Amino acid sequence: MQRDLYMKKDWDNSAITAARAMPHTARVPAELHIGGVRIAPATVLAPMAGVTDTVFRRFIKNASMFTDPTSAADVDTATSNEVSGCGLIMTEFTSADGLSRMRETKRKRYLTYYEDEHPISAQLFGSDPQTLAEAAKIVEDAGFDIVDLNLGCPAKRVVSCNGGSGLLRDLPLIGAIFESVRAAVTIPFTVKFRLGWNDNHIICVPLAKLAEDSGLNAVALHARTREQGYAGQARWHHIAEIKDAVKIPVIGNGDVRTPEDACALIAKTGCDAVMIGRAAPANPWIFRQIAQYTATGRYDAPTEQDRYRMIRTYFEMLLAEAFPENAPATAAAGKMKQFAAWFTHGVRGGAALRKSIYEAKSGAAILDAVDRFFSEPCSASEATHSFEEILQ
Ligand SMILES: Cc1cc2nc3c(=O)[nH]c(=O)nc-3n(C[C@H](O)[C@H](O)[C@H](O)COP(=O)(O)O)c2cc1C
């Protein structure tokens, strides 16, 4: 899973970046509506297993505030959407099968979210229409604003049960699932999918039409096939084809890693919103930067001190979150180490910081290592780094 986050060969290709850069007249829309739910601005944090848990989601929604030391510790939840620049967050995918069989207490852990996360969408995967309908009802009863169906996961263990992108080979079954889930819930219902199984089987347009005909409220396309995994370039022209084919909102996804990319995706496809995955952990400021770029045609890069506050705040949030009772510190420290690899890119001397984080034995020791590193005069006074550097 973590490996996927490093599959960025084409992302770092400046020729592609230049080709996608658009004039400042291209804008990410200020809002969109998915059913009765207002998403403002029209940006979505992509669901990412192992990444977009409640801590990371809340962190992203408020990440923009870390440039202001006075507000870093005390986030104003009411305005966090528009201030953070992230209009919608989604849970990582959850097994419908597991959810419908779990005891109530365990379910709660999978579906944990906080009030300041609204609007929030819960993503499900599975292949049985009845089970998915039951799970969607559980999601609705848990207070989520939107329920989403995953038709994109390429992982073998998911595909082998016909879930995720496995279903892309069976449009009639997808139709039965749409019908069953639609009948079970009243909250907006959306689907996130890939182009198709492979290049000989591109079914994204008929799938989007089927979604619309079945009463779904929006579609999101990651413009790669299942066989592509994360290789090659996302083929945005298919997003434009879907936009031409349906009237419900279309969310574009794949290879957006700068504000310029976000505006280019909108301009080239006409899609209604931009969904961002891998760029978010590498650059938690991206949503705010998109908002700033949309408003002014320019955006600020985070300073070294911004990065310090960002790393510290996220780690503190991890420590504060209730991890499984028997190993709270270990679980938090494990997550901190996982994220250190992404967050410390763009920090000068980041390799040394990563090393001390990996060697630390507890969450508190990791925080000490971060404090020590950034209190050394040379690191704080270093020049800031470009966004391209962060992604390398
Ligand atoms: C680590 C990781 C986990 C992911 N987990 C999910 C998931 O649970 N559900 C889903 O629909 N897509 C998942 N994805 C795919 C992303 O949501 C997104 O479609 C993909 O990364 C392309 O967008 P990007 O180029 O902005 O990263 C995952 C991607 C990564 C890298």
Coordinates of C-alpha atoms and ligand atoms in Angstrom, one line a residue:
M1 CA 0.0 0.0 0.0
Q2 CA 2.7 2.4 1.0
R3 CA 4.6 1.6 -2.2
D4 CA 1.7 3.1 -4.2
L5 CA 2.5 6.5 -2.7
Y6 CA 5.9 6.4 -4.3
M7 CA 4.8 5.6 -7.8
K8 CA 5.3 9.1 -9.0
K9 CA 7.6 8.7 -11.9
D10 CA 5.4 10.5 -14.3
W11 CA 4.3 13.0 -11.7
D12 CA 7.8 14.5 -11.6
N13 CA 7.9 14.9 -15.3
S14 CA 8.1 18.7 -15.8
A15 CA 7.1 18.4 -19.5
I16 CA 3.8 16.9 -18.4
T17 CA 3.4 19.6 -15.8
A18 CA 4.0 22.3 -18.4
A19 CA 1.5 20.7 -20.8
R20 CA -1.1 20.7 -18.1
A21 CA -0.5 24.1 -16.7
M22 CA -3.4 26.3 -17.6
P23 CA -4.0 30.0 -17.7
H24 CA -5.3 31.5 -14.5
T25 CA -8.7 31.9 -16.0
A26 CA -9.3 28.2 -15.3
R27 CA -10.9 27.9 -11.9
V28 CA -11.8 25.1 -9.4
P29 CA -15.5 25.7 -8.8
A30 CA -16.5 27.3 -5.5
E31 CA -19.1 24.6 -4.8
L32 CA -21.0 21.6 -6.1
H33 CA -24.1 19.8 -4.8
I34 CA -24.2 16.0 -4.4
G35 CA -27.9 15.5 -3.8
G36 CA -28.8 17.9 -1.0
V37 CA -25.2 18.1 0.3
R38 CA -23.3 21.2 -0.5
I39 CA -19.6 20.7 -1.1
A40 CA -17.6 23.9 -0.9
P41 CA -15.1 24.3 -2.4
A42 CA -15.4 21.6 -5.1
T43 CA -12.4 19.6 -3.8
V44 CA -12.4 16.1 -2.4
L45 CA -9.8 14.2 -0.3
A46 CA -9.6 10.8 -2.0
P47 CA -10.2 7.7 0.1
M48 CA -6.9 6.0 0.9
A49 CA -6.7 2.8 2.9
G50 CA -4.2 3.1 5.7
V51 CA -4.1 6.9 5.3
T52 CA -7.5 8.7 5.5
D53 CA -8.5 7.7 9.0
T54 CA -10.2 10.3 11.2
V55 CA -6.9 11.9 12.4
F56 CA -5.6 12.4 8.9
R57 CA -9.0 13.7 7.6
R58 CA -9.3 16.3 10.4
F59 CA -5.7 17.2 10.0
I60 CA -6.2 17.9 6.2
K61 CA -9.3 19.9 6.9
N62 CA -7.3 22.2 9.2
A63 CA -3.9 21.9 7.7
S64 CA -4.1 25.3 6.2
M65 CA -4.2 26.8 9.7
F66 CA -0.8 25.6 10.5
T67 CA 0.6 28.7 8.9
D68 CA -0.9 30.6 11.8
P69 CA 0.7 29.6 15.1
T70 CA -2.1 31.2 17.2
S71 CA -4.7 29.0 15.6
A72 CA -2.8 25.7 15.2
A73 CA -3.9 24.3 18.5
D74 CA -7.4 25.5 18.5
V75 CA -9.2 24.8 15.3
D76 CA -12.5 26.6 14.5
T77 CA -14.6 23.7 13.3
A78 CA -17.4 25.6 11.8
T79 CA -15.4 27.2 9.1
S80 CA -12.8 24.5 8.6
N81 CA -14.2 23.4 5.2
E82 CA -13.9 26.7 3.4
V83 CA -10.8 27.7 5.3
S84 CA -8.9 24.5 4.7
G85 CA -9.9 24.5 1.0
C86 CA -11.1 20.8 1.2
G87 CA -14.8 20.5 0.6
L88 CA -15.4 16.8 1.2
I89 CA -13.5 14.0 3.0
M90 CA -14.0 10.3 2.6
T91 CA -13.3 7.3 4.8
E92 CA -11.0 4.6 3.6
F93 CA -12.9 1.8 2.0
T94 CA -14.7 -0.5 4.4
S95 CA -15.9 -4.1 3.7
A96 CA -19.7 -4.2 3.5
D97 CA -19.5 -7.9 4.4
G98 CA -17.5 -7.1 7.6
L99 CA -19.6 -4.2 8.5
S100 CA -22.9 -6.1 8.3
R101 CA -21.5 -9.0 10.4
M102 CA -19.7 -6.9 13.1
R103 CA -20.9 -6.2 16.5
E104 CA -22.0 -2.7 17.2
T105 CA -18.9 -1.7 19.2
K106 CA -16.5 -2.8 16.5
R107 CA -18.5 -1.1 13.8
K108 CA -18.2 2.1 15.7
R109 CA -14.4 1.9 15.5
Y110 CA -14.5 1.4 11.7
L111 CA -17.0 4.3 11.2
T112 CA -15.4 6.7 13.7
Y113 CA -15.7 10.3 12.7
Y114 CA -16.1 13.6 14.5
E115 CA -18.7 16.4 14.1
D116 CA -16.1 18.7 12.5
E117 CA -15.7 16.2 9.6
H118 CA -19.0 17.0 8.0
P119 CA -19.7 16.7 5.1
I120 CA -18.2 13.2 5.1
S121 CA -18.7 10.3 2.8
A122 CA -18.2 6.6 3.9
Q123 CA -16.9 4.3 1.2
L124 CA -17.9 0.6 1.0
F125 CA -16.7 -2.3 -1.0
G126 CA -18.3 -5.6 -1.7
S127 CA -20.1 -7.5 -4.4
D128 CA -23.4 -8.8 -2.9
P129 CA -26.3 -6.3 -3.5
Q130 CA -28.1 -7.2 -0.3
T131 CA -25.1 -7.0 1.9
L132 CA -24.1 -3.7 0.4
A133 CA -27.6 -2.3 1.0
E134 CA -27.4 -3.4 4.7
A135 CA -24.0 -1.8 5.1
A136 CA -25.2 1.4 3.4
K137 CA -28.1 1.6 5.9
I138 CA -25.6 1.2 8.7
V139 CA -23.6 4.1 7.2
E140 CA -26.7 6.2 6.9
D141 CA -27.7 5.4 10.5
A142 CA -24.2 6.4 11.7
G143 CA -24.9 9.9 10.4
F144 CA -22.7 10.0 7.3
D145 CA -23.7 12.5 4.7
I146 CA -23.0 10.4 1.6
V147 CA -22.4 6.7 0.9
D148 CA -19.9 5.7 -1.8
L149 CA -19.3 2.4 -3.6
N150 CA -15.7 1.5 -4.4
L151 CA -15.3 0.0 -8.0
G152 CA -11.7 0.9 -8.3
C153 CA -9.6 -1.0 -5.8
P154 CA -7.1 -3.1 -7.7
A155 CA -5.9 -5.2 -4.7
K156 CA -5.9 -9.0 -5.4
R157 CA -7.6 -9.9 -2.1
V158 CA -10.5 -7.5 -2.9
V159 CA -10.7 -8.4 -6.6
S160 CA -10.7 -12.1 -5.9
C161 CA -14.0 -11.7 -4.0
N162 CA -15.3 -9.7 -7.0
G163 CA -15.1 -6.5 -5.0
G164 CA -13.5 -3.1 -6.0
S165 CA -12.4 -3.1 -9.6
G166 CA -13.3 -6.8 -9.9
L167 CA -16.9 -5.7 -10.5
L168 CA -15.9 -3.7 -13.6
R169 CA -16.2 -7.0 -15.5
D170 CA -19.9 -7.3 -14.6
L171 CA -22.1 -4.3 -15.4
P172 CA -25.4 -6.2 -14.8
L173 CA -24.2 -7.0 -11.2
I174 CA -23.2 -3.4 -10.8
G175 CA -26.7 -2.4 -11.9
A176 CA -28.2 -4.8 -9.3
I177 CA -26.0 -3.3 -6.6
F178 CA -26.9 0.3 -7.6
E179 CA -30.6 -0.6 -7.4
S180 CA -30.4 -2.4 -4.0
V181 CA -28.3 0.3 -2.3
R182 CA -30.4 3.1 -3.8
A183 CA -33.5 1.6 -2.4
A184 CA -32.0 1.1 1.1
V185 CA -30.9 4.7 1.8
T186 CA -32.1 8.2 1.4
I187 CA -28.7 10.0 1.7
P188 CA -26.8 10.7 -1.5
F189 CA -25.2 7.7 -3.1
T190 CA -22.1 7.9 -5.3
V191 CA -19.7 5.6 -7.0
K192 CA -15.9 5.8 -7.5
F193 CA -14.5 3.7 -10.3
R194 CA -11.7 3.2 -12.8
L195 CA -11.9 3.3 -16.6
G196 CA -12.4 -0.5 -16.9
W197 CA -10.6 -3.7 -16.3
N198 CA -8.0 -3.1 -19.1
D199 CA -7.6 -1.2 -22.4
N200 CA -9.8 -3.8 -24.2
H201 CA -12.6 -3.2 -21.7
I202 CA -13.1 0.5 -21.1
I203 CA -16.6 0.8 -19.6
C204 CA -16.5 4.1 -17.8
V205 CA -19.2 5.9 -20.0
P206 CA -21.8 3.1 -19.8
L207 CA -21.1 2.7 -16.1
A208 CA -21.6 6.4 -15.5
K209 CA -24.9 6.3 -17.4
L210 CA -26.0 3.3 -15.4
A211 CA -25.2 5.2 -12.2
E212 CA -27.3 8.1 -13.4
D213 CA -30.2 6.0 -14.5
S214 CA -30.1 4.1 -11.2
G215 CA -30.5 7.4 -9.2
L216 CA -26.9 7.9 -8.0
N217 CA -26.1 11.5 -7.2
A218 CA -22.5 11.8 -8.5
V219 CA -19.7 9.7 -10.0
A220 CA -15.9 9.9 -9.5
L221 CA -13.5 8.6 -12.0
H222 CA -9.8 7.6 -11.4
A223 CA -8.8 7.7 -15.0
R224 CA -6.7 4.5 -15.1
T225 CA -7.7 0.9 -15.8
R226 CA -7.4 -1.8 -13.2
E227 CA -4.5 -3.3 -15.1
Q228 CA -2.6 0.0 -15.0
G229 CA -2.6 0.0 -11.2
Y230 CA -0.9 3.4 -10.6
A231 CA 1.5 3.2 -13.6
G232 CA 1.4 5.6 -16.6
Q233 CA -0.6 8.7 -16.8
A234 CA -4.2 9.2 -15.8
R235 CA -6.2 9.6 -19.0
W236 CA -8.2 12.7 -18.3
H237 CA -10.0 12.7 -21.7
H238 CA -12.2 9.9 -20.3
I239 CA -13.4 12.2 -17.5
A240 CA -14.5 14.6 -20.3
E241 CA -16.4 11.8 -22.0
I242 CA -18.3 11.0 -18.9
K243 CA -19.0 14.7 -18.3
D244 CA -20.6 14.8 -21.8
A245 CA -22.6 11.7 -21.1
V246 CA -24.3 12.4 -17.8
K247 CA -25.9 15.3 -16.0
I248 CA -25.1 14.3 -12.4
P249 CA -21.8 15.8 -11.0
V250 CA -18.6 14.3 -12.2
I251 CA -15.5 14.3 -9.9
G252 CA -12.2 14.0 -11.7
N253 CA -9.3 12.1 -10.2
G254 CA -5.8 11.0 -11.1
D255 CA -2.4 12.7 -10.9
V256 CA -3.4 16.1 -9.5
R257 CA -0.5 17.2 -7.4
T258 CA -0.4 21.0 -7.8
P259 CA -2.9 23.8 -8.0
E260 CA -2.1 24.2 -11.6
D261 CA -3.0 20.5 -12.2
A262 CA -6.3 21.0 -10.4
C263 CA -7.3 23.9 -12.6
A264 CA -6.1 22.1 -15.7
L265 CA -8.2 19.1 -14.9
I266 CA -11.3 21.3 -14.6
A267 CA -10.4 23.2 -17.8
K268 CA -9.7 20.1 -19.9
T269 CA -12.6 18.0 -18.8
G270 CA -15.3 20.3 -17.5
C271 CA -15.6 18.1 -14.4
D272 CA -17.4 19.5 -11.4
A273 CA -14.9 18.8 -8.7
V274 CA -11.3 17.7 -8.2
M275 CA -10.3 14.7 -6.1
I276 CA -6.8 14.5 -4.7
G277 CA -5.1 11.4 -3.2
R278 CA -1.4 10.9 -3.0
A279 CA -0.5 14.6 -3.1
A280 CA -2.3 15.2 0.2
P281 CA 0.1 13.4 2.5
A282 CA 3.1 14.8 0.7
N283 CA 1.7 18.3 0.7
P284 CA -1.1 18.8 3.2
W285 CA -1.3 22.4 2.1
I286 CA -2.5 21.5 -1.4
F287 CA -6.2 22.2 -0.8
R288 CA -5.5 25.6 0.6
Q289 CA -3.0 26.3 -2.2
I290 CA -5.7 25.4 -4.7
A291 CA -8.1 27.9 -3.1
Q292 CA -5.5 30.6 -3.1
Y293 CA -4.5 29.9 -6.7
T294 CA -8.1 30.0 -7.7
A295 CA -8.7 33.3 -6.0
T296 CA -5.5 35.1 -6.9
G297 CA -3.5 33.2 -9.6
R298 CA -0.7 32.5 -7.1
Y299 CA -0.1 30.4 -4.0
D300 CA 2.3 30.3 -1.1
A301 CA 4.8 27.5 -0.4
P302 CA 5.0 26.4 3.3
T303 CA 8.1 27.7 5.2
E304 CA 10.3 25.5 7.4
Q305 CA 8.4 26.7 10.5
D306 CA 5.1 25.8 8.9
R307 CA 6.4 22.3 8.3
Y308 CA 7.5 22.1 11.9
R309 CA 4.1 23.1 13.2
M310 CA 2.4 20.7 10.7
I311 CA 4.5 17.7 11.7
R312 CA 4.1 18.4 15.4
T313 CA 0.4 19.0 15.2
Y314 CA -0.3 15.9 13.3
F315 CA 1.8 13.8 15.7
E316 CA 0.0 15.3 18.7
M317 CA -3.3 14.6 17.1
L318 CA -2.2 10.9 16.6
L319 CA -1.2 10.6 20.2
A320 CA -4.4 12.1 21.4
E321 CA -6.6 9.8 19.3
A322 CA -7.8 6.7 21.1
F323 CA -5.9 3.8 19.5
P324 CA -6.7 0.2 20.5
E325 CA -6.7 -0.1 24.3
N326 CA -3.8 -2.6 24.6
A327 CA -1.2 -0.7 22.6
P328 CA -2.0 3.0 22.4
A329 CA 1.6 4.3 22.3
T330 CA 2.9 1.7 19.9
A331 CA 0.0 2.2 17.4
A332 CA 0.5 6.0 17.4
A333 CA 4.3 5.7 17.1
G334 CA 3.8 3.2 14.1
K335 CA 1.6 5.7 12.3
M336 CA 4.0 8.5 13.1
K337 CA 6.8 6.6 11.5
Q338 CA 4.7 5.8 8.4
F339 CA 3.9 9.5 7.9
A340 CA 7.3 10.7 8.7
A341 CA 8.5 9.4 5.3
W342 CA 6.0 11.8 3.5
F343 CA 6.0 14.8 5.8
T344 CA 9.7 15.2 6.0
H345 CA 10.2 15.5 2.3
G346 CA 10.9 19.1 1.5
V347 CA 12.6 19.6 4.9
R348 CA 16.3 20.2 4.5
G349 CA 18.1 17.5 6.3
G350 CA 14.9 15.4 6.2
A351 CA 16.9 12.2 6.0
A352 CA 18.4 12.8 9.5
L353 CA 15.0 13.7 10.9
R354 CA 13.5 10.5 9.4
K355 CA 16.3 8.4 10.9
S356 CA 15.8 9.8 14.4
I357 CA 12.0 9.3 14.1
Y358 CA 12.5 5.7 13.0
E359 CA 14.9 5.0 15.9
A360 CA 12.7 6.6 18.5
K361 CA 10.9 4.1 20.8
S362 CA 7.7 5.9 21.7
G363 CA 5.4 8.7 20.5
A364 CA 6.9 11.1 23.1
A365 CA 10.4 10.3 21.9
I366 CA 9.3 11.0 18.3
L367 CA 8.0 14.4 19.3
D368 CA 11.3 15.2 21.1
A369 CA 13.2 14.2 18.0
V370 CA 11.0 16.6 15.9
D371 CA 11.5 19.4 18.5
R372 CA 15.2 18.9 18.6
F373 CA 15.6 18.9 14.9
F374 CA 13.7 22.1 14.3
S375 CA 15.2 23.9 17.2
E376 CA 18.6 23.7 15.6
P377 CA 19.2 27.1 14.1
C378 CA 20.4 25.8 10.7
S379 CA 17.2 23.9 9.9
A380 CA 14.9 26.7 10.8
S381 CA 16.8 29.3 8.8
E382 CA 17.1 27.2 5.6
A383 CA 15.4 28.4 2.5
T384 CA 12.0 26.8 1.7
H385 CA 11.5 24.2 -0.9
S386 CA 9.3 24.0 -4.0
F387 CA 6.4 21.7 -4.2
E388 CA 8.1 19.7 -6.9
E389 CA 10.9 18.9 -4.3
I390 CA 8.3 17.8 -1.8
L391 CA 7.0 15.1 -4.1
Q392 CA 10.4 13.7 -4.9
Ligands
LIG1 C1 -2.3 4.1 -0.3 C2 -3.5 4.3 -1.1 C3 -4.7 3.7 -0.7 C4 -5.9 3.9 -1.4 N1 -7.1 3.4 -0.9 C5 -8.2 3.6 -1.6 C6 -9.5 3.3 -1.1 O1 -9.6 2.8 0.1 N2 -10.6 3.5 -1.9 C7 -10.5 4.1 -3.1 O2 -11.6 4.3 -3.8 N3 -9.3 4.4 -3.7 C8 -8.2 4.2 -2.9 N4 -7.0 4.6 -3.5 C9 -7.0 5.3 -4.8 C10 -7.1 6.8 -4.5 O3 -8.3 7.2 -3.9 C11 -7.0 7.6 -5.9 O4 -8.0 7.2 -6.7 C12 -5.7 7.3 -6.6 O5 -4.6 7.4 -5.7 C13 -5.5 8.3 -7.7 O6 -5.5 9.6 -7.3 P1 -4.1 10.5 -7.1 O7 -3.4 10.5 -8.3 O8 -4.6 11.9 -6.7 O9 -3.4 9.8 -6.0 C14 -5.8 4.5 -2.7 C15 -4.6 5.0 -3.2 C16 -3.5 4.9 -2.4 C17 -2.2 5.5 -2.9

